[in-house]
Coordinates of C-alpha atoms and ligand atoms in Angstrom, one line a residue:
Chain A
X1 CA 30.1 -9.6 15.0
X2 CA 27.1 -7.9 16.9
X3 CA 28.3 -5.3 19.3
X4 CA 28.8 -6.7 22.7
X5 CA 26.6 -3.8 24.2
X6 CA 23.2 -4.8 22.5
X7 CA 24.1 -8.7 23.0
X8 CA 24.6 -7.8 26.6
X9 CA 20.9 -5.8 26.8
X10 CA 19.2 -9.0 25.2
X11 CA 21.0 -11.5 27.8
X12 CA 21.1 -10.1 31.3
X13 CA 21.6 -12.8 33.3
X14 CA 23.0 -15.3 30.4
X15 CA 26.2 -15.5 29.4
X16 CA 26.0 -18.0 26.5
X17 CA 26.2 -15.1 23.9
X18 CA 30.0 -14.8 25.0
X19 CA 30.8 -17.9 23.4
X20 CA 30.3 -18.7 19.6
X21 CA 31.2 -21.8 17.4
X22 CA 34.3 -19.7 16.3
X23 CA 35.1 -17.2 19.0
X24 CA 35.1 -16.3 22.9
X25 CA 34.6 -13.0 24.3
X26 CA 37.2 -11.3 26.7
X27 CA 34.5 -11.0 29.5
X28 CA 34.7 -15.0 29.8
X29 CA 38.1 -14.5 31.1
X30 CA 37.7 -11.3 33.2
X31 CA 34.4 -10.4 34.4
X32 CA 33.7 -11.3 37.8
X33 CA 29.9 -12.0 37.2
X34 CA 30.9 -14.6 34.7
X35 CA 33.2 -16.2 37.3
X36 CA 30.3 -16.0 40.2
X37 CA 28.0 -17.8 37.3
X38 CA 30.3 -20.4 36.4
X39 CA 30.5 -21.4 40.4
X40 CA 26.7 -21.9 40.4
X41 CA 25.9 -23.2 37.5
X42 CA 29.0 -25.3 36.3
X43 CA 31.1 -26.1 39.5
X44 CA 27.5 -26.1 41.2
X45 CA 25.8 -28.5 39.2
X46 CA 28.2 -30.8 37.1
X47 CA 30.3 -33.9 38.2
X48 CA 33.5 -32.5 39.6
X49 CA 36.1 -34.9 40.3
X50 CA 37.0 -35.0 44.3
X51 CA 39.6 -37.6 45.0
X52 CA 40.6 -41.2 43.7
X53 CA 39.5 -44.4 45.8
X54 CA 43.3 -45.6 46.0
X55 CA 43.3 -42.5 48.6
X56 CA 40.7 -43.9 50.8
X57 CA 41.7 -47.5 51.5
X58 CA 40.9 -47.6 55.3
X59 CA 37.7 -46.4 57.0
X60 CA 38.8 -43.2 58.4
X61 CA 40.9 -42.1 55.6
X62 CA 40.2 -38.7 54.0
X63 CA 41.4 -36.1 51.5
X64 CA 40.1 -32.6 51.1
X65 CA 39.7 -30.7 48.2
X66 CA 37.2 -27.9 46.8
X67 CA 34.3 -28.4 44.4
X68 CA 34.6 -24.9 42.5
X69 CA 35.8 -22.8 45.7
X70 CA 33.7 -24.8 48.1
X71 CA 35.7 -26.6 50.3
X72 CA 34.9 -30.5 50.6
X73 CA 36.0 -33.4 52.9
X74 CA 35.8 -36.9 51.1
X75 CA 35.9 -39.5 53.7
X76 CA 35.9 -43.2 53.3
X77 CA 33.3 -43.8 56.5
X78 CA 33.2 -47.9 55.6
X79 CA 30.1 -47.5 53.4
X80 CA 30.3 -48.3 49.6
X81 CA 31.0 -44.9 48.2
X82 CA 32.8 -42.3 49.8
X83 CA 31.3 -39.4 51.3
X84 CA 31.4 -35.6 50.1
X85 CA 31.2 -33.6 53.1
X86 CA 31.1 -29.4 52.9
X87 CA 33.9 -28.7 55.2
X88 CA 32.0 -26.0 56.7
X89 CA 31.1 -26.3 60.4
X90 CA 27.1 -26.0 60.8
X91 CA 27.7 -23.8 63.9
X92 CA 29.4 -20.5 62.7
X93 CA 30.9 -21.8 59.2
X94 CA 34.7 -22.5 60.1
X95 CA 36.3 -25.1 58.4
X96 CA 36.4 -28.3 60.4
X97 CA 39.6 -30.1 58.5
X98 CA 42.6 -28.2 58.1
X99 CA 44.6 -31.1 56.2
X100 CA 44.8 -32.5 52.8
X101 CA 44.7 -35.8 53.7
X102 CA 44.9 -38.2 56.6
X103 CA 42.7 -40.4 58.8
X104 CA 39.9 -39.4 61.0
X105 CA 37.0 -41.0 63.2
X106 CA 36.0 -37.4 63.8
X107 CA 36.4 -33.7 62.9
X108 CA 36.1 -31.4 65.7
X109 CA 35.7 -27.9 65.0
X110 CA 38.3 -25.5 66.9
X111 CA 35.9 -23.0 67.3
X112 CA 33.5 -23.6 69.8
X113 CA 34.4 -27.5 69.7
X114 CA 31.6 -28.9 67.9
X115 CA 32.9 -32.8 67.0
X116 CA 31.3 -34.2 63.6
X117 CA 32.0 -38.0 62.9
X118 CA 33.1 -39.0 59.6
X119 CA 29.8 -39.6 58.2
X120 CA 28.9 -35.9 59.0
X121 CA 26.7 -36.3 62.0
X122 CA 27.2 -33.9 65.0
X123 CA 28.0 -35.6 68.1
X124 CA 26.6 -33.3 70.2
X125 CA 26.8 -29.4 70.4
X126 CA 29.4 -28.7 73.3
X127 CA 28.0 -27.3 76.8
X128 CA 24.8 -28.8 75.8
X129 CA 23.0 -27.9 78.5
X130 CA 22.4 -24.4 76.9
X131 CA 20.6 -25.6 74.0
X132 CA 16.7 -26.4 74.5
X133 CA 15.4 -29.3 72.7
X134 CA 12.6 -27.3 70.9
X135 CA 15.3 -25.2 69.1
X136 CA 18.0 -27.4 68.6
X137 CA 18.0 -31.1 67.1
X138 CA 21.3 -32.8 66.6
X139 CA 20.3 -34.4 63.7
X140 CA 19.2 -31.1 61.8
X141 CA 23.4 -29.9 62.2
X142 CA 25.2 -33.0 60.2
X143 CA 27.8 -31.4 57.9
X144 CA 26.5 -30.6 54.5
X145 CA 26.9 -33.5 51.7
X146 CA 27.1 -33.4 48.0
X147 CA 23.8 -35.4 47.3
X148 CA 25.1 -37.0 44.6
X149 CA 28.5 -39.0 44.9
X150 CA 30.0 -41.8 41.8
X151 CA 33.0 -43.3 40.9
X152 CA 34.6 -44.6 37.6
X153 CA 37.7 -46.5 37.8
X154 CA 38.3 -45.4 41.2
X155 CA 38.1 -41.6 40.1
X156 CA 35.6 -40.2 42.5
X157 CA 33.2 -37.6 41.5
X158 CA 30.3 -35.4 43.0
X159 CA 27.7 -33.5 41.9
X160 CA 25.9 -30.6 44.2
X161 CA 23.1 -31.0 41.9
X162 CA 19.9 -33.1 43.3
X163 CA 19.4 -34.7 39.6
X164 CA 20.9 -34.6 36.4
X165 CA 22.7 -36.6 34.2
X166 CA 24.7 -39.8 35.5
X167 CA 28.2 -40.0 36.1
X168 CA 28.4 -42.6 33.4
X169 CA 26.4 -40.3 30.9
X170 CA 28.6 -37.1 31.7
X171 CA 31.7 -39.0 30.8
X172 CA 30.5 -40.6 27.7
X173 CA 33.7 -41.3 25.4
X174 CA 35.9 -39.8 27.9
X175 CA 35.8 -43.2 29.6
X176 CA 37.7 -45.0 27.0
X177 CA 40.4 -42.9 27.7
X178 CA 40.3 -43.2 31.8
X179 CA 40.3 -47.0 30.5
X180 CA 43.5 -46.6 28.8
X181 CA 45.1 -44.8 31.7
X182 CA 44.4 -47.1 34.3
X183 CA 45.0 -50.3 32.1
X184 CA 48.8 -49.7 31.8
X185 CA 49.1 -50.7 35.3
X186 CA 49.4 -54.6 35.7
X187 CA 46.8 -54.9 38.3
X188 CA 44.7 -52.2 36.5
X189 CA 44.7 -50.2 39.5
X190 CA 47.0 -46.9 39.8
X191 CA 47.9 -45.2 43.0
X192 CA 47.0 -41.6 43.6
X193 CA 48.7 -39.4 46.6
X194 CA 51.2 -42.2 47.4
X195 CA 53.3 -40.1 45.1
X196 CA 53.1 -36.9 46.2
X197 CA 51.4 -33.6 44.7
X198 CA 53.2 -30.8 42.5
X199 CA 51.7 -27.5 43.0
X200 CA 51.3 -24.5 40.9
X201 CA 49.2 -21.4 40.9
X202 CA 49.0 -18.5 38.1
X203 CA 47.1 -14.9 37.9
X204 CA 44.9 -15.7 35.3
X205 CA 41.5 -17.6 34.7
X206 CA 41.1 -21.2 35.3
X207 CA 40.0 -21.7 31.7
X208 CA 43.5 -20.9 30.5
X209 CA 44.8 -24.0 32.0
X210 CA 41.7 -26.3 31.3
X211 CA 41.9 -25.2 27.0
X212 CA 45.5 -25.4 27.4
X213 CA 45.9 -29.1 28.3
X214 CA 44.4 -30.2 25.0
X215 CA 46.0 -27.3 23.0
X216 CA 48.1 -28.9 20.6
X217 CA 48.9 -25.7 18.4
X218 CA 51.3 -23.9 21.4
X219 CA 53.8 -26.6 22.2
X220 CA 56.4 -26.0 19.4
X221 CA 56.5 -22.6 20.3
X222 CA 56.0 -22.4 24.2
X223 CA 58.2 -25.5 24.7
X224 CA 60.5 -25.4 22.1
X225 CA 63.5 -24.9 24.2
X226 CA 62.1 -28.5 25.9
X227 CA 61.3 -30.4 23.0
X228 CA 64.3 -29.4 20.7
X229 CA 67.1 -30.2 23.3
X230 CA 68.7 -32.9 22.1
X231 CA 66.2 -35.5 21.2
X232 CA 66.7 -35.8 17.5
X233 CA 63.6 -33.5 16.5
X234 CA 61.1 -36.2 17.1
X235 CA 59.2 -34.5 19.9
X236 CA 59.2 -31.4 17.4
X237 CA 57.2 -33.8 15.2
X238 CA 54.3 -34.4 17.9
X239 CA 52.4 -31.0 17.4
X240 CA 53.9 -29.7 14.2
X241 CA 51.6 -28.1 11.7
X242 CA 52.0 -31.4 9.3
X243 CA 52.2 -33.9 12.3
X244 CA 50.3 -37.1 11.8
X245 CA 48.4 -36.6 15.7
X246 CA 45.0 -36.1 16.3
X247 CA 42.8 -34.6 18.3
X248 CA 39.4 -34.9 19.3
X249 CA 36.2 -33.4 20.3
X250 CA 34.9 -36.2 22.5
X251 CA 31.2 -34.8 23.2
X252 CA 30.0 -33.1 26.2
X253 CA 32.6 -30.6 26.5
X254 CA 35.6 -33.5 27.0
X255 CA 38.6 -33.4 24.5
X256 CA 41.6 -35.2 23.5
X257 CA 45.1 -34.6 22.1
X258 CA 45.9 -38.0 20.4
X259 CA 49.6 -38.6 20.0
X260 CA 49.2 -42.3 19.1
X261 CA 49.4 -41.6 15.5
X262 CA 53.1 -40.4 16.0
X263 CA 54.1 -42.3 19.1
X264 CA 52.2 -45.5 19.2
X265 CA 54.6 -47.7 17.1
X266 CA 57.6 -46.4 18.9
X267 CA 56.0 -47.3 22.5
X268 CA 55.2 -50.9 20.9
X269 CA 58.4 -51.7 19.8
X270 CA 60.5 -50.3 22.9
X271 CA 58.0 -51.2 26.0
X272 CA 59.5 -54.4 26.2
X273 CA 62.7 -53.4 26.2
X274 CA 62.7 -51.2 29.0
X275 CA 63.7 -52.7 32.5
X276 CA 60.9 -54.6 33.6
X277 CA 59.2 -54.0 30.4
X278 CA 59.0 -57.8 29.3
X279 CA 57.5 -58.8 32.7
X280 CA 54.9 -56.1 32.7
X281 CA 53.9 -57.0 29.2
X282 CA 52.9 -60.4 30.1
X283 CA 51.3 -59.4 33.2
X284 CA 49.1 -57.3 30.7
X285 CA 48.6 -60.0 28.2
X286 CA 47.5 -62.4 31.2
X287 CA 44.8 -60.0 32.4
X288 CA 43.7 -58.2 29.3
X289 CA 44.1 -60.5 26.5
X290 CA 47.1 -60.1 23.5
X291 CA 44.9 -57.6 21.5
X292 CA 44.0 -55.1 24.5
X293 CA 47.4 -55.4 25.8
X294 CA 49.0 -54.2 22.4
X295 CA 46.4 -51.3 22.8
X296 CA 47.4 -50.0 25.8
X297 CA 50.9 -50.2 25.2
X298 CA 50.4 -48.5 22.0
X299 CA 48.8 -45.4 24.2
X300 CA 51.6 -46.4 27.0
X301 CA 49.1 -45.1 29.5
X302 CA 48.5 -41.3 29.6
X303 CA 51.6 -40.6 27.4
X304 CA 49.6 -41.1 24.2
X305 CA 46.9 -38.5 24.9
X306 CA 46.1 -35.4 26.9
X307 CA 42.6 -35.8 28.2
X308 CA 40.1 -33.0 29.2
X309 CA 37.3 -34.0 31.4
X310 CA 34.8 -30.9 31.6
X311 CA 35.3 -28.7 33.4
X312 CA 38.5 -29.0 35.3
X313 CA 40.1 -32.5 35.3
X314 CA 42.7 -33.3 33.0
X315 CA 44.5 -36.8 32.5
X316 CA 47.9 -36.1 31.0
X317 CA 51.2 -38.6 30.7
X318 CA 51.1 -39.9 34.6
X319 CA 49.3 -37.4 36.0
X320 CA 45.7 -36.4 37.3
X321 CA 45.4 -32.7 37.0
X322 CA 42.9 -30.8 39.2
X323 CA 42.2 -27.2 38.3
X324 CA 41.3 -25.2 41.0
X325 CA 39.2 -21.6 40.4
X326 CA 40.0 -19.3 43.0
X327 CA 39.1 -15.9 41.5
X328 CA 38.2 -14.8 38.0
X329 CA 42.1 -13.9 37.7
X330 CA 43.4 -16.3 40.0
X331 CA 43.9 -20.3 39.4
X332 CA 45.6 -23.4 41.5
X333 CA 46.2 -26.6 40.2
X334 CA 47.1 -30.1 41.9
X335 CA 49.1 -32.4 39.7
X336 CA 48.8 -36.0 41.0
X337 CA 51.3 -38.4 39.6
X338 CA 50.2 -41.8 39.8
X339 CA 51.8 -45.1 40.2
X340 CA 51.1 -48.1 38.4
X341 CA 50.0 -50.5 41.4
X342 CA 52.0 -53.8 40.8
X343 CA 54.6 -52.4 38.4
X344 CA 58.4 -52.5 38.7
X345 CA 60.1 -50.1 40.8
X346 CA 62.2 -48.8 38.3
X347 CA 58.8 -48.5 35.8
X348 CA 57.3 -46.3 38.3
X349 CA 60.6 -44.2 39.1
X350 CA 61.1 -44.0 35.4
X351 CA 57.6 -42.2 35.1
X352 CA 58.2 -39.8 37.6
X353 CA 61.5 -38.6 36.2
X354 CA 59.7 -38.1 32.7
X355 CA 56.8 -36.5 34.5
X356 CA 59.3 -34.0 36.6
X357 CA 61.1 -33.3 33.8
X358 CA 58.2 -31.2 31.9
X359 CA 55.4 -30.5 34.6
X360 CA 55.5 -28.7 38.1
X361 CA 56.5 -25.3 39.1
X362 CA 60.1 -25.9 38.3
X363 CA 59.7 -28.3 35.0
X364 CA 61.0 -27.6 31.7
X365 CA 57.7 -26.8 30.3
X366 CA 54.7 -26.3 32.5
X367 CA 56.1 -22.8 33.8
X368 CA 56.1 -21.6 30.1
X369 CA 52.5 -22.3 30.1
X370 CA 51.7 -20.1 33.2
X371 CA 53.8 -17.3 31.9
X372 CA 51.4 -17.6 28.7
X373 CA 48.5 -17.4 30.9
X374 CA 50.0 -14.5 33.0
X375 CA 50.6 -12.6 29.5
X376 CA 47.0 -13.6 28.1
X377 CA 45.6 -12.2 31.4
X378 CA 47.4 -9.0 30.9
X379 CA 46.6 -8.7 27.2
X380 CA 42.9 -9.1 28.3
X381 CA 42.8 -5.8 30.1
X382 CA 42.4 -4.5 26.3
X383 CA 39.0 -3.7 25.9
X384 CA 38.5 -2.4 22.6
X385 CA 39.5 -5.8 21.3
X386 CA 36.7 -8.1 22.6
X387 CA 37.0 -11.5 21.1
X388 CA 39.4 -14.4 20.9
X389 CA 39.2 -16.6 17.5
X390 CA 38.8 -20.1 17.8
X391 CA 38.8 -20.8 13.7
X392 CA 41.8 -23.2 13.4
X393 CA 40.5 -26.3 11.8
X394 CA 37.0 -25.3 11.6
X395 CA 36.6 -26.7 8.1
X396 CA 38.6 -30.2 8.6
X397 CA 37.1 -32.2 11.4
X398 CA 35.5 -35.6 10.4
X399 CA 33.2 -37.4 12.5
X400 CA 34.3 -40.4 14.4
X401 CA 32.9 -43.6 15.0
X402 CA 31.5 -42.8 18.5
X403 CA 30.0 -39.6 17.4
X404 CA 33.6 -37.5 18.4
X405 CA 34.8 -34.7 16.2
X406 CA 38.0 -36.0 14.7
X407 CA 40.9 -33.3 13.5
X408 CA 44.4 -32.3 13.2
X409 CA 46.3 -32.0 16.6
X410 CA 47.4 -28.4 16.2
X411 CA 43.4 -27.6 15.6
X412 CA 41.0 -25.8 18.2
X413 CA 38.5 -27.8 18.1
X414 CA 38.7 -29.5 21.3
X415 CA 38.4 -25.6 22.9
X416 CA 35.4 -25.2 20.6
X417 CA 34.2 -28.5 22.6
X418 CA 34.9 -27.3 25.9
X419 CA 33.1 -23.5 25.4
X420 CA 30.3 -25.5 23.3
X421 CA 29.3 -26.9 26.7
X422 CA 30.3 -24.1 28.7
X423 CA 27.8 -22.0 27.0
X424 CA 24.9 -24.9 27.4
X425 CA 25.7 -25.1 31.2
X426 CA 25.6 -20.8 31.3
X427 CA 22.6 -20.4 29.8
X428 CA 20.4 -22.5 31.9
Chain B
X1 CA 87.6 -31.7 66.7
X2 CA 86.1 -31.2 63.5
X3 CA 88.7 -32.1 60.3
X4 CA 86.7 -29.7 58.0
X5 CA 87.7 -26.4 57.1
X6 CA 84.9 -24.5 58.2
X7 CA 85.5 -21.1 56.7
X8 CA 86.6 -22.6 53.4
X9 CA 83.4 -24.2 52.9
X10 CA 81.8 -21.2 54.1
X11 CA 83.5 -19.5 51.2
X12 CA 82.4 -22.0 48.8
X13 CA 78.7 -21.9 49.3
X14 CA 78.8 -18.3 49.3
X15 CA 80.5 -18.2 45.9
X16 CA 78.0 -20.6 44.6
X17 CA 75.3 -18.4 45.7
X18 CA 77.2 -15.3 44.2
X19 CA 77.3 -17.4 40.8
X20 CA 73.6 -18.1 40.9
X21 CA 72.9 -14.5 41.8
X22 CA 74.9 -13.1 38.8
X23 CA 73.1 -15.7 36.6
X24 CA 76.7 -17.5 35.9
X25 CA 75.0 -20.4 35.3
X26 CA 77.9 -22.1 33.4
X27 CA 80.2 -21.7 35.7
X28 CA 77.7 -22.9 38.6
X29 CA 77.0 -26.0 36.6
X30 CA 81.0 -26.5 36.9
X31 CA 80.9 -26.6 40.6
X32 CA 78.9 -30.1 40.1
X33 CA 80.8 -33.4 40.3
X34 CA 80.0 -35.7 37.1
X35 CA 78.0 -38.0 39.4
X36 CA 75.7 -35.6 41.3
X37 CA 72.2 -34.8 42.1
X38 CA 70.3 -31.1 42.3
X39 CA 67.4 -32.0 44.6
X40 CA 64.0 -30.2 45.3
X41 CA 62.0 -32.8 46.7
X42 CA 58.1 -32.5 47.0
X43 CA 58.1 -33.9 50.9
X44 CA 60.2 -32.6 53.8
X45 CA 60.2 -36.2 55.7
X46 CA 62.1 -39.3 54.1
X47 CA 61.7 -38.5 50.4
X48 CA 62.0 -41.4 48.5
X49 CA 62.7 -40.6 44.7
X50 CA 61.4 -44.5 43.7
X51 CA 58.0 -43.6 45.0
X52 CA 57.9 -40.0 45.4
X53 CA 57.6 -37.3 42.7
X54 CA 60.1 -34.5 43.3
X55 CA 59.8 -30.9 42.1
X56 CA 63.5 -31.2 40.5
X57 CA 65.5 -34.3 40.8
X58 CA 68.4 -33.6 38.2
X59 CA 71.5 -35.6 37.6
X60 CA 74.4 -34.1 35.7
X61 CA 72.8 -34.5 32.0
X62 CA 69.5 -33.0 33.2
X63 CA 71.1 -30.7 35.0
X64 CA 73.2 -29.7 32.0
X65 CA 70.6 -29.5 29.8
X66 CA 68.4 -27.5 32.4
X67 CA 70.9 -24.9 32.4
X68 CA 70.9 -24.9 28.7
X69 CA 67.4 -24.7 28.3
X70 CA 67.7 -21.9 30.8
X71 CA 70.3 -19.8 28.7
X72 CA 68.5 -21.0 25.3
X73 CA 66.8 -17.4 25.4
X74 CA 63.3 -19.5 24.6
X75 CA 62.2 -20.4 28.1
X76 CA 59.7 -18.0 28.8
X77 CA 59.2 -18.7 32.3
X78 CA 62.7 -16.7 32.6
X79 CA 62.1 -14.1 29.8
X80 CA 62.5 -11.3 31.3
X81 CA 64.6 -13.9 33.7
X82 CA 64.5 -14.0 37.6
X83 CA 66.7 -11.7 39.5
X84 CA 67.8 -13.2 42.7
X85 CA 69.1 -12.2 45.7
X86 CA 69.9 -15.0 48.2
X87 CA 71.0 -15.8 51.8
X88 CA 73.0 -18.6 53.1
X89 CA 72.9 -18.6 57.0
X90 CA 73.0 -21.1 60.1
X91 CA 75.6 -23.1 58.4
X92 CA 76.8 -26.2 60.1
X93 CA 79.2 -28.5 58.9
X94 CA 80.6 -32.0 59.5
X95 CA 82.4 -35.2 57.8
X96 CA 80.5 -37.1 56.1
X97 CA 80.9 -40.7 54.5
X98 CA 83.8 -41.7 52.4
X99 CA 85.9 -38.6 52.9
X100 CA 82.7 -36.1 52.0
X101 CA 81.9 -32.8 53.6
X102 CA 78.4 -32.4 54.6
X103 CA 77.0 -28.8 54.7
X104 CA 73.6 -27.8 56.1
X105 CA 72.0 -24.3 56.0
X106 CA 69.3 -22.1 56.0
X107 CA 68.8 -20.9 52.3
X108 CA 66.5 -17.8 51.8
X109 CA 66.3 -16.8 48.2
X110 CA 64.4 -13.6 47.1
X111 CA 63.2 -13.8 43.5
X112 CA 61.7 -11.1 41.5
X113 CA 60.9 -10.6 37.6
X114 CA 59.6 -7.3 36.1
X115 CA 55.8 -7.6 36.1
X116 CA 55.8 -10.0 39.2
X117 CA 55.7 -9.4 43.1
X118 CA 58.9 -10.5 44.8
X119 CA 58.4 -13.6 46.1
X120 CA 60.7 -15.1 49.1
X121 CA 61.5 -18.9 49.0
X122 CA 63.1 -20.2 52.5
X123 CA 64.3 -23.7 52.5
X124 CA 66.7 -25.7 54.4
X125 CA 69.6 -26.7 52.0
X126 CA 72.3 -29.4 52.3
X127 CA 75.5 -30.1 50.3
X128 CA 77.4 -33.1 49.9
X129 CA 80.8 -31.9 48.9
X130 CA 84.1 -33.8 48.1
X131 CA 87.5 -32.3 47.3
X132 CA 88.8 -32.8 43.7
X133 CA 92.0 -31.2 42.5
X134 CA 92.2 -29.1 45.6
X135 CA 88.9 -27.4 45.1
X136 CA 85.3 -28.6 46.1
X137 CA 82.8 -30.5 44.2
X138 CA 78.9 -30.3 44.8
X139 CA 77.8 -34.5 45.0
X140 CA 74.7 -33.5 46.0
X141 CA 72.6 -30.3 46.9
X142 CA 69.4 -30.8 48.2
X143 CA 66.9 -28.0 48.5
X144 CA 63.9 -28.6 51.2
X145 CA 61.2 -26.0 50.7
X146 CA 59.9 -24.5 53.7
X147 CA 56.5 -24.2 52.5
X148 CA 55.8 -27.5 50.4
X149 CA 51.8 -26.8 50.4
X150 CA 52.1 -23.6 48.7
X151 CA 51.1 -23.4 44.7
X152 CA 54.3 -21.8 43.3
X153 CA 54.1 -19.4 40.6
X154 CA 57.6 -20.0 39.0
X155 CA 60.5 -22.0 40.4
X156 CA 62.3 -22.1 37.0
X157 CA 65.3 -20.1 38.4
X158 CA 67.7 -22.3 40.2
X159 CA 67.9 -22.5 44.3
Ligands
FES501 S1 31.9 -22.4 64.4 FE1 32.1 -25.0 64.5 S2 31.5 -25.0 66.7 FE2 31.4 -22.7 66.3
FE2_502 FE1 51.9 -26.5 27.4

């Protein structure tokens, strides 16, 4: 490969040379300049997931999150689409909301008392007689807002760019799996937030979690103690070198691990015999028809796949996972286990127990990944070995019916997909 | 008057803490009744396992599997293993329902692994104990973390 210094000279403010179709350069994970550029070029432009509509049922409901590192408040102000307000007072820049979720008609900044309505407009500055009207027009000091907000199946996304691809264009093939995730609900609706949140962090780059969520190569190694634990070896077949599982590059940086070839028939056979399963099945048939119901059950919501939506959203098992980049070597992650609206209590409880077994900071699986991220970030300090290969399965993908690239579940085309989009965004 | 022998109960929870600090996980597991719960909820008030996710919600089989995994040598979040030092203080005991004993205490676990900074994990702990064959058995141990909003890097050691 070409020496990095030569490349660097040729691409002063570009970073796309750090990624090829077969490798990623270490600076992608360790260079603060890359991180700063990601915040501007990726998080500052592309559609980023900020909330789910089920968290915003009543006018006044709000949740807070981040777009990259920028704090935002997502509010239901009574209008059709939620608003995504910048959580930054227009006076001296203090955050105006300190809660993760709640209900408020106004956000009052504690610093000098400016009070904003939940549509972002400023009521009036405090001690107003000190302001001259020629200097100060109240309407110039509304909270900042994401210029574009749109949603799909209740998933609310915001883009900080004035223009660009629509959300539907951005999601592309990922919509199929968001549909499957939601359609397992008897009503087609999921509930986010009600079940609470699992949170964890790690001293490593945010992309380590992004690429790991669709890495079918690692589970039999990192998670062996969990997968091999009295389950008759079935779980070890999911991600085996000879597994029948598939993975897909869905286009636009989105990717999928697909366990349906391994688990689909088991889900089909067992779904109706679980407690509440028969009634659930009948509700699905009523709403979706027998054919679609069978497809949904084969997938069993997100149990049949891991979906990565570029850049930082994942749907895995029952959870919505949101990855927050904090520093080049520090990342925090929110896991929102979802409830199926209208499903039997024992169905939702069983889904929660299954989630807890593997995920969260004390789960049987996720902490092993975090330990690997810590080790990777430590190893990346080595400067003389510059590149991280993504060569697995390079020559064994095939084109799917929707333009996706499909290959073996343990191959690295999901990561190649992610970094191809990454390079596109970082080039411009 | 409190019918519960407070010093025996204190000795028991200190013994439990000492087993965990010593890494004697199998001995620790034996302290639990067959029908038990080891619970770290993800919300402080009125956690409902039917509707709310927990950090840990283990019955005896799951807790046994957890201990087996931690001892397997293949739980990499525990390679190298955590070293812990825990304080159990402010112990309050009272008679519970069905002859059980309820114990509430402040629990602070200091934890470190080589390569990671020491972390302090403060919590309120609650035990439901029963007496079986002359010794205490844990029916439920519930640990409510003080900082539930924190993005913990590793809670795979036992609290
Ligand atoms: S910073 Fe908000 S009122 Fe001054
Ligand atoms: Fe993993």
